[in-house]
PDB file of C-alpha atoms in Angstrom:
ATOM      1  CA  UNK A 152     -66.901 -39.252 -86.546  1.00  0.00           C
ATOM      2  CA  UNK A 153     -69.609 -41.818 -87.069  1.00  0.00           C
ATOM      3  CA  UNK A 154     -67.490 -44.954 -86.672  1.00  0.00           C
ATOM      4  CA  UNK A 155     -66.451 -44.046 -83.125  1.00  0.00           C
ATOM      5  CA  UNK A 156     -67.813 -46.349 -80.438  1.00  0.00           C
ATOM      6  CA  UNK A 157     -69.907 -44.556 -77.817  1.00  0.00           C
ATOM      7  CA  UNK A 158     -71.162 -45.764 -74.464  1.00  0.00           C
ATOM      8  CA  UNK A 159     -74.739 -45.516 -73.266  1.00  0.00           C
ATOM      9  CA  UNK A 160     -76.110 -44.608 -69.834  1.00  0.00           C
ATOM     10  CA  UNK A 161     -76.045 -48.258 -68.688  1.00  0.00           C
ATOM     11  CA  UNK A 162     -72.316 -48.464 -69.388  1.00  0.00           C
ATOM     12  CA  UNK A 163     -71.655 -45.115 -67.683  1.00  0.00           C
ATOM     13  CA  UNK A 164     -73.476 -46.416 -64.585  1.00  0.00           C
ATOM     14  CA  UNK A 165     -71.453 -49.666 -64.672  1.00  0.00           C
ATOM     15  CA  UNK A 166     -68.215 -47.714 -64.878  1.00  0.00           C
ATOM     16  CA  UNK A 167     -69.294 -45.382 -62.079  1.00  0.00           C
ATOM     17  CA  UNK A 168     -70.123 -48.389 -59.881  1.00  0.00           C
ATOM     18  CA  UNK A 169     -66.731 -49.931 -60.621  1.00  0.00           C
ATOM     19  CA  UNK A 170     -64.872 -46.670 -59.944  1.00  0.00           C
ATOM     20  CA  UNK A 171     -66.722 -46.253 -56.672  1.00  0.00           C
ATOM     21  CA  UNK A 172     -65.956 -49.857 -55.660  1.00  0.00           C
ATOM     22  CA  UNK A 173     -62.259 -49.083 -56.214  1.00  0.00           C
ATOM     23  CA  UNK A 174     -62.486 -45.784 -54.263  1.00  0.00           C
ATOM     24  CA  UNK A 175     -61.370 -43.959 -57.364  1.00  0.00           C
ATOM     25  CA  UNK A 176     -62.464 -41.148 -59.643  1.00  0.00           C
ATOM     26  CA  UNK A 177     -63.657 -41.604 -63.191  1.00  0.00           C
ATOM     27  CA  UNK A 178     -62.801 -39.425 -66.166  1.00  0.00           C
ATOM     28  CA  UNK A 179     -65.262 -39.680 -69.023  1.00  0.00           C
ATOM     29  CA  UNK A 180     -63.950 -38.199 -72.253  1.00  0.00           C
ATOM     30  CA  UNK A 181     -66.514 -36.768 -74.647  1.00  0.00           C
ATOM     31  CA  UNK A 182     -64.364 -35.499 -77.473  1.00  0.00           C
ATOM     32  CA  UNK A 183     -65.992 -32.877 -79.677  1.00  0.00           C
ATOM     33  CA  UNK A 184     -67.170 -33.285 -83.240  1.00  0.00           C
ATOM     34  CA  UNK A 185     -65.240 -31.486 -85.977  1.00  0.00           C
ATOM     35  CA  UNK A 186     -67.546 -28.459 -85.539  1.00  0.00           C
ATOM     36  CA  UNK A 187     -66.783 -28.259 -81.815  1.00  0.00           C
ATOM     37  CA  UNK A 188     -70.096 -29.673 -80.573  1.00  0.00           C
ATOM     38  CA  UNK A 189     -70.593 -32.744 -78.384  1.00  0.00           C
ATOM     39  CA  UNK A 190     -72.132 -35.723 -80.231  1.00  0.00           C
ATOM     40  CA  UNK A 191     -75.906 -35.999 -79.593  1.00  0.00           C
ATOM     41  CA  UNK A 192     -75.544 -39.634 -78.448  1.00  0.00           C
ATOM     42  CA  UNK A 193     -73.000 -38.575 -75.806  1.00  0.00           C
ATOM     43  CA  UNK A 194     -75.310 -35.795 -74.624  1.00  0.00           C
ATOM     44  CA  UNK A 195     -78.213 -38.245 -74.358  1.00  0.00           C
ATOM     45  CA  UNK A 196     -76.122 -40.762 -72.383  1.00  0.00           C
ATOM     46  CA  UNK A 197     -74.869 -38.103 -69.962  1.00  0.00           C
ATOM     47  CA  UNK A 198     -78.332 -36.606 -69.462  1.00  0.00           C
ATOM     48  CA  UNK A 199     -79.810 -40.039 -68.799  1.00  0.00           C
ATOM     49  CA  UNK A 200     -76.999 -40.846 -66.360  1.00  0.00           C
ATOM     50  CA  UNK A 201     -77.660 -37.577 -64.530  1.00  0.00           C
ATOM     51  CA  UNK A 202     -81.385 -38.321 -64.383  1.00  0.00           C
ATOM     52  CA  UNK A 203     -80.736 -41.752 -62.867  1.00  0.00           C
ATOM     53  CA  UNK A 204     -78.335 -40.351 -60.286  1.00  0.00           C
ATOM     54  CA  UNK A 205     -80.794 -37.585 -59.311  1.00  0.00           C
ATOM     55  CA  UNK A 206     -83.679 -40.045 -58.979  1.00  0.00           C
ATOM     56  CA  UNK A 207     -81.870 -43.029 -57.447  1.00  0.00           C
ATOM     57  CA  UNK A 208     -78.523 -41.794 -56.116  1.00  0.00           C
ATOM     58  CA  UNK A 209     -75.031 -42.975 -56.967  1.00  0.00           C
ATOM     59  CA  UNK A 210     -74.426 -46.665 -57.664  1.00  0.00           C
ATOM     60  CA  UNK A 211     -73.766 -48.490 -54.384  1.00  0.00           C
ATOM     61  CA  UNK A 212     -70.254 -49.644 -53.549  1.00  0.00           C
ATOM     62  CA  UNK A 213     -70.113 -53.420 -53.595  1.00  0.00           C
ATOM     63  CA  UNK A 214     -73.346 -53.736 -55.566  1.00  0.00           C
ATOM     64  CA  UNK A 215     -73.431 -56.120 -58.469  1.00  0.00           C
ATOM     65  CA  UNK A 216     -73.593 -54.717 -61.979  1.00  0.00           C
ATOM     66  CA  UNK A 217     -77.292 -55.574 -62.184  1.00  0.00           C
ATOM     67  CA  UNK A 218     -78.048 -53.776 -58.904  1.00  0.00           C
ATOM     68  CA  UNK A 219     -76.028 -50.738 -59.980  1.00  0.00           C
ATOM     69  CA  UNK A 220     -77.510 -50.345 -63.454  1.00  0.00           C
ATOM     70  CA  UNK A 221     -80.948 -48.877 -63.074  1.00  0.00           C
ATOM     71  CA  UNK A 222     -83.319 -49.437 -65.948  1.00  0.00           C
ATOM     72  CA  UNK A 223     -85.188 -46.685 -67.719  1.00  0.00           C
ATOM     73  CA  UNK A 224     -88.860 -46.655 -67.089  1.00  0.00           C
TER      74      UNK A 224
END
C-alpha cells in the first residue's frame, strides 16, 4: 500500500529512546505487503537502525532527542 505512512531510522531511534526513558518495551509493526513481503522502505529503516545500534549502542536513557538520534555518515 503506497499511501501508508512509514517511519525512518531517525524516528525509530527517537521511539526507542522514549521507550527506554519510560522503562518500557517497544513493538514496531511492519505489516506485510499484499504479496507477503516486507516493504523495502521498512527494511531499509530497520537495517539502518540496527547499524546505528551496533556502531553506537542503544539510545541513552534521559538523553534528548538530538543526542539519541545519531546521524548517518
